Coordinates of C-alpha atoms in Angstrom, one line a residue:
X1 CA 52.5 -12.9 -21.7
X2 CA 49.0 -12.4 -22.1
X3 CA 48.4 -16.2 -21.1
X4 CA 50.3 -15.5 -17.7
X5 CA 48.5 -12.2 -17.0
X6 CA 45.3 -14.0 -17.0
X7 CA 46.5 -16.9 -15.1
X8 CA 47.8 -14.6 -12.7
X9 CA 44.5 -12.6 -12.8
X10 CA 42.0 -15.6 -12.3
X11 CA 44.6 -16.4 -9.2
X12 CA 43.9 -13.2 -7.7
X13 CA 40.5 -12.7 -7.6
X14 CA 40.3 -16.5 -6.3
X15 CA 42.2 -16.0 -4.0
X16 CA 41.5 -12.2 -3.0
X17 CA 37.9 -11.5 -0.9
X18 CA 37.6 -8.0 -2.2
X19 CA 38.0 -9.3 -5.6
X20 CA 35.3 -11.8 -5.2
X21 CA 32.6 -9.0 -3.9
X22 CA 33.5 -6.5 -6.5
X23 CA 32.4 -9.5 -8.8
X24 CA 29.4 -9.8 -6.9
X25 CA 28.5 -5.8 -7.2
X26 CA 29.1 -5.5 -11.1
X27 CA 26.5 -8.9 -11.4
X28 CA 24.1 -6.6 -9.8
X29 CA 24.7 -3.5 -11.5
X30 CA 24.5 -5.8 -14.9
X31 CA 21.3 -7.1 -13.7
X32 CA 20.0 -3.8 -13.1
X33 CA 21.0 -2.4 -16.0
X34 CA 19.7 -5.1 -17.9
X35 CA 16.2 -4.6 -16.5
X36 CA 16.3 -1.1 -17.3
X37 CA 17.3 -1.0 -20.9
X38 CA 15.2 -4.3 -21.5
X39 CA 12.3 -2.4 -19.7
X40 CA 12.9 0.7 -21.6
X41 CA 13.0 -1.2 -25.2
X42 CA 9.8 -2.6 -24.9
X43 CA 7.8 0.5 -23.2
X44 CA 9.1 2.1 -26.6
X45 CA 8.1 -0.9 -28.5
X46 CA 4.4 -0.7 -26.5
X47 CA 4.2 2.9 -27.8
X48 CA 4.8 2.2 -31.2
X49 CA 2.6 -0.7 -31.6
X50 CA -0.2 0.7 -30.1
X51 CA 0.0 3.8 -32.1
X52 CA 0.2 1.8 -35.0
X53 CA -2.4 -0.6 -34.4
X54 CA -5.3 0.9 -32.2
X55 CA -7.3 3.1 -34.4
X56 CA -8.1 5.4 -31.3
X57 CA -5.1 6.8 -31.8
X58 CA -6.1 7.9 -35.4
X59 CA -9.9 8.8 -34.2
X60 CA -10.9 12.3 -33.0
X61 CA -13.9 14.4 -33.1
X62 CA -15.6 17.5 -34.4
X63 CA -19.1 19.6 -34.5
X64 CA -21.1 21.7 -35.8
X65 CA -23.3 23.9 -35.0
X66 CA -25.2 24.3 -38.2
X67 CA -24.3 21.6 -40.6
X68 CA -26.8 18.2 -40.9
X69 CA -25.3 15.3 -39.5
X70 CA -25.6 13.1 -43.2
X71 CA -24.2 16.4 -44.6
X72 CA -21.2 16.8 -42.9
X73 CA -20.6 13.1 -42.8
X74 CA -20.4 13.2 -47.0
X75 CA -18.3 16.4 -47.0
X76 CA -15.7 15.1 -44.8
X77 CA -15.5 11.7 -46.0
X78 CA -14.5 13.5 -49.5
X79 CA -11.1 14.6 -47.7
X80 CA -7.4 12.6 -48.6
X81 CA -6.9 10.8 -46.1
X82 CA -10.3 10.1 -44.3
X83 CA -10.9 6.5 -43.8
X84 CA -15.1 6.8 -42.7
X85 CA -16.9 9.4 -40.7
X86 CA -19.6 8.6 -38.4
X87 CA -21.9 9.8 -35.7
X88 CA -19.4 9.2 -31.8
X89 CA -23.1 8.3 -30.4
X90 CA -22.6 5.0 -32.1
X91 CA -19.0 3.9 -31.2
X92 CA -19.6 1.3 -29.5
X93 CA -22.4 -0.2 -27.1
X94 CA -21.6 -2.7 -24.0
X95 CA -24.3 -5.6 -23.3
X96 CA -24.8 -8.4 -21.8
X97 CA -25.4 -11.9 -23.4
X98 CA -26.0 -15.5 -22.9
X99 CA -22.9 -16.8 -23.8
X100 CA -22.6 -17.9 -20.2
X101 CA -21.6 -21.3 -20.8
X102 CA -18.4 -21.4 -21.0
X103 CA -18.6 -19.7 -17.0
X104 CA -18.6 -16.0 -18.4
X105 CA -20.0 -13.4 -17.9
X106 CA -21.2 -12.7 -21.3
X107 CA -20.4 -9.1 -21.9
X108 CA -19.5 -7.9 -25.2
X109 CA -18.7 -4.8 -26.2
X110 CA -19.9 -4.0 -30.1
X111 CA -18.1 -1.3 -31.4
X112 CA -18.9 0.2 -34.9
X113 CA -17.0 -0.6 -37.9
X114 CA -16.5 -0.9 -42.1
X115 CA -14.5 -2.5 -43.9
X116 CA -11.7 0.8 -43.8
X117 CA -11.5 0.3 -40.4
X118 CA -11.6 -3.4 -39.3
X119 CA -9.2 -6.0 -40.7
X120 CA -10.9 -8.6 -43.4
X121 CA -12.4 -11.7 -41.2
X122 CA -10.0 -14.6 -41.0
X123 CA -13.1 -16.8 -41.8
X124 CA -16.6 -16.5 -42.6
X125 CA -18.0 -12.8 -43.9
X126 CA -16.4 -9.4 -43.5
X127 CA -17.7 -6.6 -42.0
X128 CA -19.2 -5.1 -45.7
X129 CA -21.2 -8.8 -46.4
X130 CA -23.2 -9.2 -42.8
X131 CA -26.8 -8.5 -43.0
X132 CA -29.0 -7.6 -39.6
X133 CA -28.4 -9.8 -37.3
X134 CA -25.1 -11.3 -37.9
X135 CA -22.3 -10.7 -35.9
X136 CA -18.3 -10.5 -36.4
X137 CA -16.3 -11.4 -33.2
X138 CA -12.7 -12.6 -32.4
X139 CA -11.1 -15.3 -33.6
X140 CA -10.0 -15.6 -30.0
X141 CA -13.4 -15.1 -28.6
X142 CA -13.9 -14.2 -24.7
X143 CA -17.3 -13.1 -24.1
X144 CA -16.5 -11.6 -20.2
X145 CA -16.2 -8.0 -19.0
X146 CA -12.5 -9.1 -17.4
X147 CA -11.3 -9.2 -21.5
X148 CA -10.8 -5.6 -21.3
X149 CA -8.6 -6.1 -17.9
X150 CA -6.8 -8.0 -19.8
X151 CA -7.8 -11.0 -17.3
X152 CA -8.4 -14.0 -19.4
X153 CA -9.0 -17.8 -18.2
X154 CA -7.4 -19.5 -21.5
X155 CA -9.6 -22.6 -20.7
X156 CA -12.6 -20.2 -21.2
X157 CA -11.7 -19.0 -24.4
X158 CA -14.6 -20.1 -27.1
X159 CA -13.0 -22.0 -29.7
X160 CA -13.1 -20.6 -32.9
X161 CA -14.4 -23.6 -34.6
X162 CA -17.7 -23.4 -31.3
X163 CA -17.6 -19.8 -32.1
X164 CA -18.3 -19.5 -35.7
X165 CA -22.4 -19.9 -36.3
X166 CA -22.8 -19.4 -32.8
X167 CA -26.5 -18.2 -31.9
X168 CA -27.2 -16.4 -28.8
X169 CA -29.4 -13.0 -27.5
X170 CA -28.0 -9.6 -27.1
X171 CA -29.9 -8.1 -24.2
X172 CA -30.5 -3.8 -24.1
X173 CA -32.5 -1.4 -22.4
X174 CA -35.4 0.0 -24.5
X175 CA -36.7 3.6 -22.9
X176 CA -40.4 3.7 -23.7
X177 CA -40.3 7.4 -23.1
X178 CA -38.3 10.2 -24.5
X179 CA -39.3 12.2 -21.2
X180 CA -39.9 9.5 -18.6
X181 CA -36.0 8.2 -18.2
X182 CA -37.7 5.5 -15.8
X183 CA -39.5 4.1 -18.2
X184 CA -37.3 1.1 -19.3
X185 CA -38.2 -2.5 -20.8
X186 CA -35.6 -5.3 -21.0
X187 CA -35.4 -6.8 -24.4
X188 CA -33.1 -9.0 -26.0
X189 CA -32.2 -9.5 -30.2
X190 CA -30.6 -12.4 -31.5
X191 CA -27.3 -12.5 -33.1
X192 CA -25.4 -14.8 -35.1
X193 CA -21.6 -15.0 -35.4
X194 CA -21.1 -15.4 -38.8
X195 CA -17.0 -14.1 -38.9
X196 CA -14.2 -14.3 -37.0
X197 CA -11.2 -11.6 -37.0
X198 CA -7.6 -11.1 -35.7
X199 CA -8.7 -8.7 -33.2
X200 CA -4.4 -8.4 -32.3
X201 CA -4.3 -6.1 -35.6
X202 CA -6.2 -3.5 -34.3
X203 CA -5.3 -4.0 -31.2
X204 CA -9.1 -4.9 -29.6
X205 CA -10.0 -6.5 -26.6
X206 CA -11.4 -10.4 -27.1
X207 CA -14.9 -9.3 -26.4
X208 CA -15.2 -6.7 -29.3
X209 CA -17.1 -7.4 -31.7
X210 CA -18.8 -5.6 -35.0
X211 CA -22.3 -5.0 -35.8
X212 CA -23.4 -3.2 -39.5
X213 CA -24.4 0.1 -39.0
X214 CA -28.0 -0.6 -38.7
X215 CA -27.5 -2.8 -36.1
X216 CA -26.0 -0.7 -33.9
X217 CA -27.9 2.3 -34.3
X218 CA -31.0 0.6 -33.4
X219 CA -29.3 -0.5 -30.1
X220 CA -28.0 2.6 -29.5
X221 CA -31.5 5.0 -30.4
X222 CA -33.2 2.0 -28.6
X223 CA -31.5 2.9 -25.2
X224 CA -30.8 7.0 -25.4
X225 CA -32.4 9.4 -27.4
X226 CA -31.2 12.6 -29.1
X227 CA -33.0 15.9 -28.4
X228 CA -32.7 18.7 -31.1
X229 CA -30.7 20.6 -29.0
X230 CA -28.0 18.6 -28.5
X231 CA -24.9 19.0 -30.8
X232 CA -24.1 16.5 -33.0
X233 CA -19.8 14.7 -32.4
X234 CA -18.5 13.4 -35.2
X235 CA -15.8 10.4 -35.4
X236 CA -13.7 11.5 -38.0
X237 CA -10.9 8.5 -38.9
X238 CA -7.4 9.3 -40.3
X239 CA -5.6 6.4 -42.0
X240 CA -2.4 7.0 -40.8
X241 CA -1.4 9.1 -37.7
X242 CA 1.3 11.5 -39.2
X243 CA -1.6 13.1 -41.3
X244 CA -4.1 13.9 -38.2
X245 CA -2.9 17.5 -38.3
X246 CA -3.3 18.1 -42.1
X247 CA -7.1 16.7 -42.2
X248 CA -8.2 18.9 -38.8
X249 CA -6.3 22.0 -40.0
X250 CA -8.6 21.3 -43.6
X251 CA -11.8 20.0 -41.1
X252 CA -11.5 23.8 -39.1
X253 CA -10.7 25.5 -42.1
X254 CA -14.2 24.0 -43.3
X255 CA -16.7 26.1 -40.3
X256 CA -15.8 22.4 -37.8
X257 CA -14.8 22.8 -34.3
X258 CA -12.0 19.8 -33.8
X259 CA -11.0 18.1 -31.2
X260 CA -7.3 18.7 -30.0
X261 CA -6.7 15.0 -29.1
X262 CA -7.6 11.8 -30.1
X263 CA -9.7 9.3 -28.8
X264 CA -7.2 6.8 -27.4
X265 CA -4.3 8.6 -25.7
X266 CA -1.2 7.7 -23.6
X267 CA -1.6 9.5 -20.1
X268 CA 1.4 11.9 -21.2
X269 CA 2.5 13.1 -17.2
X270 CA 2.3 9.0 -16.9
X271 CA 5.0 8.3 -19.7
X272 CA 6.6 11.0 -19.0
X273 CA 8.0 10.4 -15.4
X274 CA 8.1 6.0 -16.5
X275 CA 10.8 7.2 -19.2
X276 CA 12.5 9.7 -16.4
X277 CA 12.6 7.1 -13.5
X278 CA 14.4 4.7 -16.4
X279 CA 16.8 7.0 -17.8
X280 CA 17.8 8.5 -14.1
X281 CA 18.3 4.8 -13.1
X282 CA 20.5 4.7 -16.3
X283 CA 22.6 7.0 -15.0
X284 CA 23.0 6.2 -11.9
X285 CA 23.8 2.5 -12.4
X286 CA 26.7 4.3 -14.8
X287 CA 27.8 7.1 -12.1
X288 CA 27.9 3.9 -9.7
X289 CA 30.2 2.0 -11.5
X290 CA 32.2 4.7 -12.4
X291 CA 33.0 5.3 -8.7
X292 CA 33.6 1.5 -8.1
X293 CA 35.8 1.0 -10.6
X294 CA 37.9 4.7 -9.5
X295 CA 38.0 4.0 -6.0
X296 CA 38.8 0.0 -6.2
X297 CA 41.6 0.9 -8.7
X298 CA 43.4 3.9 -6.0
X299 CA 43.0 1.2 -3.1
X300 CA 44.1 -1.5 -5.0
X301 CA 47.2 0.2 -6.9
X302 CA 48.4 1.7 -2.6
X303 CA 47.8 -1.9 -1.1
X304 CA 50.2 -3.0 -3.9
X305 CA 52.6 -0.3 -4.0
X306 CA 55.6 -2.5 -2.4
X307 CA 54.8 -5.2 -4.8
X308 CA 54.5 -2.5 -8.2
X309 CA 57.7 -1.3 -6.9
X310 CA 59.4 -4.5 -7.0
X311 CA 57.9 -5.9 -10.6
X312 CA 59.2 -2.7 -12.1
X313 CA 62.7 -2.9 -10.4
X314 CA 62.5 -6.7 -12.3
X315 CA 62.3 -5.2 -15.2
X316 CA 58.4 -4.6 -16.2
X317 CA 57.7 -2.0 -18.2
X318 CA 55.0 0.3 -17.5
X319 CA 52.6 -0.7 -20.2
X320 CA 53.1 -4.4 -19.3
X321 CA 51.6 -3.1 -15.5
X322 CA 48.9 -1.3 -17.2
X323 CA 47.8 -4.6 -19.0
X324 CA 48.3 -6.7 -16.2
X325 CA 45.9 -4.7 -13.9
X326 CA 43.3 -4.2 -17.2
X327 CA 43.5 -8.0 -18.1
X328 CA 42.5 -8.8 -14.4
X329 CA 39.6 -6.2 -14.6
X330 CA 38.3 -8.0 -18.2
X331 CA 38.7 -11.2 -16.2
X332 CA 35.9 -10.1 -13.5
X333 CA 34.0 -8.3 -15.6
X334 CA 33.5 -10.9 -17.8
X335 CA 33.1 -13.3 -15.1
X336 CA 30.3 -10.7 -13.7
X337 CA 29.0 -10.3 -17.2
X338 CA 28.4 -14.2 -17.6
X339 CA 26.8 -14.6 -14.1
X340 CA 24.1 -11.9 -14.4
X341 CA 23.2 -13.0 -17.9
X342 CA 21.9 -16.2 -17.1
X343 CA 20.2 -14.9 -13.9
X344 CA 18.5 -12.2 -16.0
X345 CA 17.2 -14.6 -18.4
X346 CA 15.7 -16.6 -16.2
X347 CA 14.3 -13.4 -14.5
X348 CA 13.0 -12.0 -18.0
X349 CA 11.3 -15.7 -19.0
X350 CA 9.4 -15.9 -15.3
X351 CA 8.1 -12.0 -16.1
X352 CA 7.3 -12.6 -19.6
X353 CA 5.2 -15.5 -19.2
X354 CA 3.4 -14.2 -15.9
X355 CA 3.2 -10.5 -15.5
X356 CA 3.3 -9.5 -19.6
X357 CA 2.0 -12.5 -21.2
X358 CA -1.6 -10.7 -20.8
X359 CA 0.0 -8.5 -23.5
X360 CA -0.5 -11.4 -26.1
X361 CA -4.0 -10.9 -26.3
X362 CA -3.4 -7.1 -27.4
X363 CA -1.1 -8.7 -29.8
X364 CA 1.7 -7.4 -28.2
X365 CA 5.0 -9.9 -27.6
X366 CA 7.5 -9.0 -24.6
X367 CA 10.9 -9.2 -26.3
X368 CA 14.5 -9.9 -25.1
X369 CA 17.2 -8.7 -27.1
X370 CA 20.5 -10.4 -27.4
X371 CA 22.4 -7.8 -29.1
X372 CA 21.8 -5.0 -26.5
X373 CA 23.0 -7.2 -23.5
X374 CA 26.2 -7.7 -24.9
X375 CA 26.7 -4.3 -26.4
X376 CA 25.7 -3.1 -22.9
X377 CA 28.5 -5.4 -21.2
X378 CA 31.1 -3.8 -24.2
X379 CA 29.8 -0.5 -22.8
X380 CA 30.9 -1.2 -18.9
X381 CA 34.3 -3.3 -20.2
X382 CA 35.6 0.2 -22.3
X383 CA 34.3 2.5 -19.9
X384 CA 36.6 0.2 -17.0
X385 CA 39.3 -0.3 -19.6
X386 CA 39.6 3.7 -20.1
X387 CA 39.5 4.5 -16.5
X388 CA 41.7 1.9 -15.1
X389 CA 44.7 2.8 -18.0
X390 CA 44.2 6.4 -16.9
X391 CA 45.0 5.8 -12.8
X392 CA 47.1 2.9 -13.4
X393 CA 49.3 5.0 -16.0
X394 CA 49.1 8.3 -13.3
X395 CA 50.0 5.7 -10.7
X396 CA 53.1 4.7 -12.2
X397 CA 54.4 7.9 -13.6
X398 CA 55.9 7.9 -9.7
X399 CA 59.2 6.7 -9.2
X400 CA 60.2 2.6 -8.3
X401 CA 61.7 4.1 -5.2
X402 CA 58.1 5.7 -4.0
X403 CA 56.1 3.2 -5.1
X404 CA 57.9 0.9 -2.7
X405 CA 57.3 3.3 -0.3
X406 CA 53.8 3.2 -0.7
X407 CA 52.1 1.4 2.4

């Protein structure tokens, strides 16, 4: 029986115009819920990664008012927890270069680090063996301001075997005068690249790269100096973000002012209304085919009153009816299920190697996910199933005589 009722159903719908359209409407409402859960998946996933990887995330700051900078930097250091303290003036300084040849610009961006807060050097030296003047970059190394836009020419990537024991001058501004902000001379330090590191694992742009601490401070006090007025921040490092709160509640409790936030935030009114828009589209794609499925099933079951009349006087049964009609929805369903996939797929592939695949170089992989796109098409067949035995079955608790009546 089961055999006829889907002969009979892939009959109908070739055969019947609405049937082909409604096909055509649940392929969109497929795709588009596709997009959205897909969409939804790997925001999440972006969260979580970045959270986990970008040490801004686990990087806030604090002051005082009457505690030595080399003081405070040893007493907080001493905390569980605390992966390095340091003074925020030398986070990170942006200069230009001469690696132009490649066509770049040459901007890097050195950013201060030890060997608790940068991953170990793929090859050549780690952060805790460079001496003055040695330099750690990317193992994918793009010396251009456009790294941090995340707009990168692949053929102007420096290779890592041109990269490593690559000599070139890192240009700054010295100020002559602590007074005279005017009075500025161009100068220029060579460095040598003498590691490379997976920048993807803490989640750095390709032009970041890592000085020693003496380094940087000279390039730093070279271009801005500190008066004796002006507070001292500290960049205090957690090594895990669940255990932020416990070392700024013990940081306060120690005479510090701290920071509410971290460095590196998500723009929270931003997220917030990006998961909104996807979850009302959610719904809505599910209140839409929740009033497709309703209204097709009353028009369909009154255009065929005459005809349900006459199957039942030939003996069906009312749950042979019921399975009938369901078995025809499964068959469109599933016909709409297996026309939206591949059109999704191809849509997904296009977006992830165009608009996401800048997301590599952050480390960070758009992912499909198989399992989801057929528990989401399990979702819409129960949900029709359910509905459709619910008319059909109030539909034929009428009599043969008025469903043959029906018009």
């Amino acid at each position: 029986m089961i055999i006829d009722f889907l002969n009979s159903a892939i009959k109908n719908i070739l055969r019947n115009t609405k049937n082909k359209i409604l096909i055509i409407i649940f392929t969109l409402l497929f795709i588009l819920l596709f997009v959205d859960v897909i969409f939804l998946k790997n925001f999440n996933d972006y969260i979580d990664y970045a959270v986990n990887n970008n040490i801004g995330f686990r990087t806030f700051y604090i002051y005082s008012e009457n505690k030595e900078e080399q003081e405070s930097i040893d007493e907080i250091k001493k905390l569980d927890h605390v992966l390095d303290v340091y003074n925020t003036k030398y986070s990170i300084f942006v200069g230009e270069t001469d690696l132009t040849f490649t066509g770049l610009d040459g901007e890097l961006a050195i950013k201060y680090g030890t060997q608790n807060t940068i991953p170990k050097s793929i090859i050549g030296k780690s952060i805790a063996d460079i001496k003055s003047g040695e330099i750690i970059c990317p193992y994918v190394f793009y010396p251009d301001s456009n790294a941090s836009l995340l707009n990168i020419d692949k053929d102007k990537i420096i290779e890592p075997d041109k990269a490593l024991n690559l000599e070139f001058n890192l240009y700054y501004n010295k100020r002559n005068s602590e007074t005279n902000r005017d009075d500025i001379t161009k100068e220029s330090k060579k460095f040598k690249v003498v590691g490379l590191y997976d920048s993807t694992q803490v989640m750095n742009y390709n032009n970041e790269c890592y000085l020693n601490s003496e380094d940087i401070k000279f390039l730093i006090d070279s271009e801005f100096y500190q008066t004796n007025d002006e507070l001292t921040y500290l960049s205090v490092i957690a090594d895990k973000q669940e255990n932020i709160e416990q070392i700024k509640n013990e940081i306060s409790n120690m005479g510090y002012m701290v920071d509410e936030g971290t460095t590196v935030g998500f723009d929270t009114s931003n997220t917030t209304m990006i998961l909104t828009l996807s979850s009302v589209l959610f719904l809505i794609i599910w209140i839409a085919i929740f009033f497709i499925i309703v209204n097709y099933a009353n028009k369909n079951l009154k255009e065929e009153g005459k005809y349900l009349g006459i199957i039942r006087a030939c003996g069906y049964n009312k749950k042979q009816i019921i399975l009938k009609y369901i078995t025809e929805k499964i068959v469109m369903i599933s016909i709409s299920y297996l026309i939206s996939l591949p059109i999704f797929l191809v849509m997904f592939n296009i977006s992830k190697n165009s608009l996401f695949k800048k997301y590599n170089y952050l480390g960070f992989y758009v992912n499909n996910n198989l399992l989801i796109l057929i528990t989401l098409f399990f979702m819409v067949l129960i949900f029709s199933i359910i509905i459709d035995y619910y008319i059909v079955n109030s539909y034929l608790k009428n009599s043969v005589t008025n469903n043959m009546k029906e018009e």
